[in-house]
Short mmCIF file of C-alpha atoms and ligand atoms in Angstrom, two decimals:
data_model
loop_
_atom_site.label_atom_id
_atom_site.label_comp_id
_atom_site.label_asym_id
_atom_site.label_seq_id
_atom_site.Cartn_x
_atom_site.Cartn_y
_atom_site.Cartn_z
CA MET A 17 120.54 229.21 -52.49
CA TYR A 18 120.19 228.33 -48.73
CA GLY A 19 119.77 231.94 -47.75
CA ASN A 20 121.80 233.54 -45.03
CA ASP A 21 124.15 235.49 -47.77
CA TYR A 22 125.38 238.17 -45.37
CA GLY A 23 128.60 237.03 -44.25
CA PRO A 24 131.60 238.91 -44.35
CA ASP A 25 133.14 239.64 -47.84
CA ASP A 26 135.75 237.16 -49.14
CA ALA A 27 138.11 239.95 -50.18
CA ALA A 28 137.90 241.03 -46.64
CA GLY A 29 138.09 244.88 -47.59
CA GLU A 30 140.82 246.84 -48.82
CA SER A 31 143.19 244.88 -47.02
CA GLY A 32 142.79 242.13 -48.93
CA LYS A 33 144.91 239.92 -46.74
CA ASP A 34 142.24 237.42 -46.41
CA ARG A 35 141.91 237.77 -50.67
CA LEU A 36 141.34 234.34 -51.81
CA PRO A 37 144.06 233.09 -54.30
CA ARG A 38 143.03 233.35 -58.12
CA ARG A 39 144.71 231.52 -60.98
CA ASP A 40 145.28 234.54 -63.61
CA GLU A 41 147.13 237.64 -63.15
CA PRO A 42 144.80 240.78 -62.00
CA LEU A 43 144.12 243.09 -64.47
CA ASN A 44 146.46 246.32 -65.40
CA ALA A 45 144.99 249.56 -65.28
CA ALA A 46 143.97 249.89 -68.92
CA GLU A 47 141.87 246.95 -68.72
CA ALA A 48 140.51 247.64 -65.39
CA ALA A 49 139.08 250.90 -67.27
CA ASP A 50 137.68 249.05 -70.10
CA LEU A 51 136.17 246.52 -68.08
CA GLU A 52 133.78 248.28 -65.88
CA GLY A 53 132.16 249.80 -69.57
CA TYR A 54 132.28 246.30 -70.65
CA PHE A 55 130.61 244.54 -67.35
CA ASP A 56 128.06 246.93 -66.77
CA GLY A 57 127.15 246.82 -70.43
CA LEU A 58 126.42 242.95 -70.19
CA ILE A 59 124.74 243.60 -66.65
CA ASP A 60 122.26 246.36 -68.03
CA ALA A 61 121.49 244.11 -71.35
CA ASP A 62 120.63 241.76 -68.64
CA GLN A 63 123.23 239.23 -70.29
CA ARG A 64 125.11 236.31 -68.75
CA ILE A 65 128.66 236.63 -67.36
CA GLU A 66 130.79 233.89 -68.29
CA PRO A 67 133.96 232.77 -66.62
CA ARG A 68 136.16 234.23 -69.93
CA ASP A 69 134.48 237.78 -68.78
CA ALA A 70 136.62 240.05 -67.06
CA MET A 71 134.83 241.06 -63.68
CA PRO A 72 134.96 243.26 -61.06
CA GLU A 73 136.76 241.86 -57.91
CA ALA A 74 133.91 242.65 -55.76
CA TYR A 75 131.33 240.91 -58.15
CA ARG A 76 133.97 237.70 -58.12
CA SER A 77 134.05 237.87 -54.45
CA THR A 78 130.51 237.94 -53.83
CA LEU A 79 129.73 235.17 -56.15
CA ILE A 80 132.34 233.08 -54.65
CA ARG A 81 130.82 233.40 -51.04
CA MET A 82 127.28 232.79 -52.33
CA ILE A 83 128.15 229.83 -54.08
CA ALA A 84 130.29 228.62 -51.70
CA GLN A 85 127.76 229.25 -48.86
CA HIS A 86 125.21 227.28 -50.77
CA ALA A 87 127.57 224.50 -51.72
CA HIS A 88 128.40 223.90 -48.01
CA SER A 89 124.35 223.84 -47.25
CA GLU A 90 124.04 221.17 -49.76
CA ILE A 91 126.61 219.17 -48.19
CA ILE A 92 125.78 219.69 -44.54
CA GLY A 93 122.39 219.26 -45.28
CA MET A 94 123.13 215.49 -46.03
CA GLN A 95 123.56 214.89 -42.23
CA PRO A 96 119.99 215.81 -40.56
CA GLU A 97 118.45 213.62 -43.06
CA GLY A 98 121.56 210.90 -43.20
CA ASN A 99 120.72 210.20 -39.75
CA TRP A 100 117.22 208.50 -40.80
CA ILE A 101 118.06 206.30 -43.68
CA SER A 102 118.95 203.38 -41.42
CA ARG A 103 115.85 203.99 -39.53
CA ALA A 104 113.14 204.78 -42.28
CA PRO A 105 109.76 202.89 -41.70
CA SER A 106 109.96 201.16 -45.14
CA LEU A 107 112.10 200.04 -47.75
CA ARG A 108 110.29 202.51 -50.22
CA ARG A 109 110.81 205.23 -47.86
CA LYS A 110 114.66 204.37 -47.31
CA ALA A 111 114.95 204.15 -51.36
CA ILE A 112 113.66 207.35 -51.68
CA LEU A 113 115.35 209.11 -48.90
CA MET A 114 118.88 207.77 -49.98
CA ALA A 115 118.10 209.09 -53.39
CA LYS A 116 117.16 212.63 -51.95
CA VAL A 117 120.33 212.78 -49.83
CA GLN A 118 122.66 211.73 -52.72
CA ASP A 119 120.97 214.08 -54.76
CA GLU A 120 122.40 217.02 -52.23
CA ALA A 121 125.98 215.54 -52.59
CA GLY A 122 125.11 215.98 -56.09
CA HIS A 123 124.13 219.61 -55.75
CA GLY A 124 127.38 220.24 -53.82
CA LEU A 125 129.09 218.99 -56.58
CA TYR A 126 128.01 221.37 -59.20
CA LEU A 127 127.81 224.24 -56.91
CA TYR A 128 131.72 223.75 -56.09
CA SER A 129 132.42 223.46 -59.83
CA ALA A 130 130.56 226.28 -60.66
CA ALA A 131 132.66 228.18 -57.85
CA GLU A 132 135.65 226.64 -59.23
CA THR A 133 135.27 228.79 -62.68
CA LEU A 134 135.62 231.87 -60.40
CA GLY A 135 138.93 230.94 -59.91
CA VAL A 136 139.09 229.55 -56.42
CA THR A 137 139.95 225.94 -55.84
CA ARG A 138 137.44 223.47 -54.13
CA GLU A 139 140.27 222.41 -51.32
CA GLU A 140 140.22 226.31 -50.55
CA LEU A 141 136.73 226.18 -50.05
CA LEU A 142 136.60 223.28 -48.12
CA ASP A 143 139.00 224.64 -46.10
CA ARG A 144 137.11 227.65 -45.02
CA LEU A 145 134.04 225.59 -44.39
CA HIS A 146 135.97 223.47 -42.03
CA THR A 147 137.75 226.47 -40.20
CA GLY A 148 134.69 228.31 -40.02
CA ARG A 149 135.57 231.12 -42.56
CA GLN A 150 132.70 230.35 -44.49
CA LYS A 151 129.07 229.84 -43.29
CA TYR A 152 126.54 227.08 -44.34
CA SER A 153 122.48 227.54 -43.78
CA SER A 154 122.00 227.84 -40.27
CA ILE A 155 118.53 225.80 -40.43
CA PHE A 156 121.16 222.35 -40.49
CA ASN A 157 122.01 223.15 -37.03
CA TYR A 158 118.83 221.85 -35.55
CA PRO A 159 118.33 218.00 -35.16
CA THR A 160 115.88 215.38 -36.64
CA LEU A 161 114.39 214.06 -33.88
CA THR A 162 111.81 211.94 -35.09
CA TRP A 163 110.91 210.24 -38.62
CA ALA A 164 107.87 213.21 -39.49
CA ASP A 165 111.32 215.67 -39.47
CA VAL A 166 112.47 213.96 -42.47
CA GLY A 167 109.00 214.95 -44.10
CA ALA A 168 109.46 218.52 -42.41
CA ILE A 169 112.58 219.03 -43.53
CA GLY A 170 111.65 217.89 -47.60
CA TRP A 171 108.31 220.06 -47.41
CA LEU A 172 109.65 223.35 -45.72
CA VAL A 173 113.38 223.45 -46.04
CA ASP A 174 113.57 222.14 -49.83
CA GLY A 175 110.41 224.28 -50.16
CA ALA A 176 112.40 227.40 -48.83
CA ALA A 177 115.20 226.31 -50.91
CA ILE A 178 113.51 226.38 -54.14
CA MET A 179 111.85 229.92 -53.12
CA ASN A 180 115.41 231.10 -53.21
CA GLN A 181 117.02 228.98 -55.85
CA VAL A 182 114.24 229.56 -58.90
CA PRO A 183 115.58 233.01 -59.16
CA LEU A 184 118.83 232.15 -59.35
CA CYS A 185 118.51 230.06 -62.77
CA ARG A 186 118.12 234.08 -64.06
CA CYS A 187 121.49 234.85 -62.14
CA SER A 188 123.71 237.01 -64.25
CA TYR A 189 126.47 234.59 -63.55
CA GLY A 190 126.13 231.97 -66.35
CA PRO A 191 127.95 228.70 -64.60
CA TYR A 192 125.53 229.52 -61.54
CA ALA A 193 122.64 229.88 -62.99
CA ARG A 194 122.99 226.97 -65.25
CA ALA A 195 123.65 224.63 -62.28
CA MET A 196 120.39 225.96 -60.60
CA ILE A 197 118.21 224.64 -63.06
CA ARG A 198 118.89 220.93 -62.51
CA VAL A 199 119.27 221.67 -58.70
CA CYS A 200 115.90 223.21 -59.03
CA LYS A 201 114.52 220.12 -60.97
CA GLU A 202 115.29 218.01 -57.79
CA GLU A 203 114.40 220.01 -55.33
CA SER A 204 110.64 219.93 -56.58
CA PHE A 205 110.96 216.17 -55.96
CA HIS A 206 112.19 216.77 -52.58
CA GLN A 207 109.83 219.24 -51.29
CA ARG A 208 107.15 216.70 -52.76
CA GLN A 209 108.14 213.88 -51.00
CA GLY A 210 108.23 216.00 -47.88
CA PHE A 211 104.59 216.98 -48.05
CA GLU A 212 103.82 212.88 -48.73
CA ILE A 213 105.44 212.11 -45.68
CA LEU A 214 103.63 214.55 -43.38
CA TRP A 215 100.22 213.66 -45.69
CA VAL A 216 100.53 210.37 -44.44
CA LEU A 217 101.68 210.42 -40.96
CA ALA A 218 98.56 213.41 -40.65
CA ARG A 219 96.22 210.34 -41.86
CA GLY A 220 97.74 207.72 -39.30
CA THR A 221 97.27 207.29 -35.98
CA ALA A 222 96.87 210.13 -33.47
CA GLU A 223 100.51 209.42 -32.31
CA GLN A 224 101.67 209.94 -35.98
CA LYS A 225 99.70 212.82 -36.57
CA ALA A 226 101.14 214.30 -33.26
CA MET A 227 104.69 213.53 -34.83
CA ALA A 228 103.84 215.50 -38.02
CA GLN A 229 102.28 218.37 -36.37
CA ASP A 230 105.30 218.27 -33.67
CA ALA A 231 107.97 218.59 -36.51
CA ALA A 232 105.99 221.55 -38.32
CA ASN A 233 106.11 223.34 -34.87
CA ARG A 234 109.92 222.95 -34.67
CA TRP A 235 110.83 223.31 -38.32
CA TRP A 236 108.42 226.21 -39.20
CA TRP A 237 110.48 229.30 -37.90
CA PRO A 238 114.10 228.25 -38.82
CA SER A 239 112.56 227.66 -42.24
CA LEU A 240 111.51 231.46 -42.29
CA MET A 241 115.05 232.29 -41.14
CA MET A 242 116.37 230.66 -44.15
CA PHE A 243 115.48 233.55 -46.46
CA GLY A 244 118.16 235.77 -44.48
CA PRO A 245 117.51 238.89 -41.91
CA PRO A 246 115.22 241.73 -43.19
CA ASP A 247 116.19 243.40 -46.19
CA SER A 248 113.69 245.82 -47.55
CA GLY A 249 111.59 248.79 -45.95
CA GLU A 250 113.98 250.50 -43.45
CA ASP A 251 116.57 247.66 -43.58
CA ALA A 252 117.02 247.87 -47.48
CA SER A 253 120.22 249.34 -46.91
CA LYS A 254 121.46 246.45 -44.56
CA GLY A 255 123.21 243.47 -45.83
CA HIS A 256 124.37 242.49 -49.59
CA THR A 257 120.98 242.29 -50.95
CA ALA A 258 120.89 245.96 -52.81
CA GLN A 259 124.22 245.29 -54.42
CA SER A 260 123.66 241.62 -55.48
CA MET A 261 120.35 243.14 -57.13
CA ALA A 262 122.00 245.63 -58.90
CA TRP A 263 124.64 242.89 -60.51
CA GLY A 264 121.70 240.72 -61.29
CA ILE A 265 122.86 237.95 -59.13
CA LYS A 266 119.54 238.33 -56.64
CA ARG A 267 116.47 239.14 -58.26
CA PHE A 268 114.21 239.32 -55.07
CA SER A 269 114.50 240.36 -51.46
CA ASN A 270 114.83 237.88 -48.79
CA ASP A 271 111.34 239.66 -47.34
CA ASP A 272 109.91 239.28 -50.99
CA LEU A 273 110.92 235.49 -50.97
CA ARG A 274 109.76 234.99 -47.28
CA GLN A 275 106.48 236.24 -47.95
CA LYS A 276 106.04 234.17 -51.38
CA PHE A 277 107.05 231.23 -49.16
CA VAL A 278 104.37 231.94 -46.59
CA ASP A 279 101.86 232.29 -49.11
CA MET A 280 102.64 229.23 -50.78
CA THR A 281 103.03 227.22 -47.75
CA VAL A 282 99.90 227.97 -45.60
CA PRO A 283 97.58 226.42 -48.18
CA GLN A 284 99.62 222.98 -48.21
CA ALA A 285 99.68 222.88 -44.39
CA GLU A 286 95.76 223.05 -44.30
CA ARG A 287 95.65 220.37 -46.85
CA ILE A 288 98.24 218.32 -44.88
CA GLY A 289 96.10 219.30 -42.00
CA ILE A 290 98.41 220.57 -39.57
CA THR A 291 98.48 224.16 -37.92
CA LEU A 292 101.58 226.38 -38.40
CA PRO A 293 103.03 227.54 -34.94
CA ASP A 294 102.14 231.09 -35.61
CA PRO A 295 99.23 233.07 -33.93
CA ASP A 296 99.76 236.33 -36.22
CA LEU A 297 99.12 234.12 -39.29
CA ARG A 298 96.31 235.12 -40.89
CA TRP A 299 95.32 236.23 -44.65
CA ASN A 300 95.03 240.26 -45.41
CA GLU A 301 92.62 240.64 -47.88
CA GLU A 302 93.87 244.12 -48.57
CA ARG A 303 97.76 243.49 -49.06
CA GLY A 304 96.55 240.04 -51.00
CA HIS A 305 99.02 238.13 -48.73
CA TYR A 306 99.32 236.26 -45.14
CA ASP A 307 100.46 238.39 -42.58
CA PHE A 308 102.92 236.33 -40.03
CA GLY A 309 104.41 236.91 -37.01
CA GLU A 310 107.90 238.56 -36.03
CA VAL A 311 110.90 235.99 -36.91
CA ASP A 312 113.20 235.57 -33.79
CA TRP A 313 116.54 237.10 -35.43
CA ALA A 314 118.51 236.70 -31.99
CA GLU A 315 118.12 232.92 -32.54
CA PHE A 316 118.81 232.91 -36.02
CA LYS A 317 122.29 235.06 -35.26
CA ARG A 318 122.74 232.67 -32.16
CA VAL A 319 122.52 229.52 -34.40
CA LEU A 320 124.28 231.17 -37.07
CA SER A 321 127.49 232.08 -35.01
CA GLY A 322 127.94 228.55 -34.02
CA ASP A 323 125.64 227.98 -30.75
CA GLY A 324 122.72 225.80 -32.22
CA PRO A 325 121.79 222.49 -31.16
CA MET A 326 123.97 220.92 -33.60
CA ASN A 327 126.69 222.90 -34.85
CA ALA A 328 129.79 221.35 -33.39
CA GLN A 329 128.66 217.63 -34.30
CA ARG A 330 127.54 218.98 -37.96
CA MET A 331 131.33 220.11 -38.13
CA ALA A 332 133.09 217.46 -36.63
CA HIS A 333 131.02 214.98 -38.50
CA ARG A 334 132.04 216.78 -41.95
CA VAL A 335 136.04 217.43 -41.01
CA ARG A 336 135.72 213.91 -40.23
CA ALA A 337 133.98 212.48 -43.13
CA HIS A 338 136.95 214.81 -45.40
CA GLU A 339 139.57 213.18 -43.62
CA GLU A 340 138.35 209.75 -43.83
CA GLY A 341 138.07 210.25 -47.42
CA ALA A 342 141.44 211.43 -48.26
CA TRP A 343 142.40 208.07 -49.51
CA VAL A 344 139.83 208.38 -52.09
CA ARG A 345 141.11 211.90 -53.65
CA GLU A 346 144.55 210.37 -53.82
CA ALA A 347 143.48 207.30 -55.59
CA ALA A 348 141.40 209.76 -57.83
CA VAL A 349 144.50 211.85 -58.48
CA ALA A 350 146.91 208.89 -59.19
CA TYR A 351 144.35 207.00 -61.20
CA ALA A 352 144.00 210.40 -63.43
CA GLU A 353 147.70 210.89 -63.61
CA ARG A 354 148.62 207.18 -64.62
CA ARG A 355 145.71 207.59 -67.51
CA ALA A 356 147.12 211.10 -68.91
CA ALA A 357 150.83 209.53 -68.84
CA ALA A 358 149.57 206.56 -70.73
CA ALA A 359 147.76 208.88 -73.19
CA ALA A 360 150.80 210.81 -73.78
CA GLU A 361 152.78 207.86 -74.44
CA ALA A 362 150.57 206.43 -76.74
CA GLY A 363 150.26 210.02 -78.40
CA ALA A 364 154.21 209.89 -78.81
CA ALA A 365 154.36 206.69 -80.06
FE1 FE2 B 3 119.65 220.56 -52.69
FE1 FE2 B 4 117.01 219.36 -51.42
#
């Protein structure tokens, strides 16, 4: 997912007043007692939990929060790049970018479908996004100022997404894990197209080279923030990581994934011929990893809580698109109903 899994629980603690509606009845006491052993057995054996399986409410609500946050990030993530479809520098670039943005819409669809298997409706999840009760990745609250930003997003943002999402292919919840397999294949293409955009710019005019460098300067730190706040060492008990790892939802800590991303990306930056904006970035022979500087977590919190450069615009655009698309949803429902009625009539005849 696009990081940032640390919002409030959807179950809203013990009060349950903010609890998401579910389609089936809650378990009775005897089932609940039996459920624990059954569920723990599946998790211990590293088996997948499927929608038919009984699961603890906290596991269900954690997954709903994670998958919804991921789905929201996919569809909000269409906006910064959609901004450049009409201004892509060639027909080839335009076709590639349109395919990429369309892929992100598809990722949102797979993920909303995966969340629906947990007994929550897509309408409810979108309502939670539109009313600010669920988050999307803070990375999409930064503007895309130049064409090079499309390259930097593909290379860094999709690159960080892959780092987060590949382990989710082995996540304990079956529908989420299966959705991730196709998503990851498409993300790899996105990452390569971004790398290639920057590679070409870095071999262009001095102005194009400067544009590529400027984009990398602006997107590097927000990309590192995508993995979420520190959650290892002293911070191991903070956030949701420990519980999510015990449940087999997460396989690595935010910090481990961030380190892997830095280790993967530094040699790529050298290949492109751009510098990453961190004076503390250097190879540590002893650790066998790159050391890097401190992420500005105050900025991260500020942007996530609504005060980033583009938060208001992203949400206004999303809500407007949803409202303007109401007639399409209504038409689809009417068509499905008419077909179902016709099928029933044919069956009765
Ligand atoms: Fe995606
Ligand atoms: Fe992507």
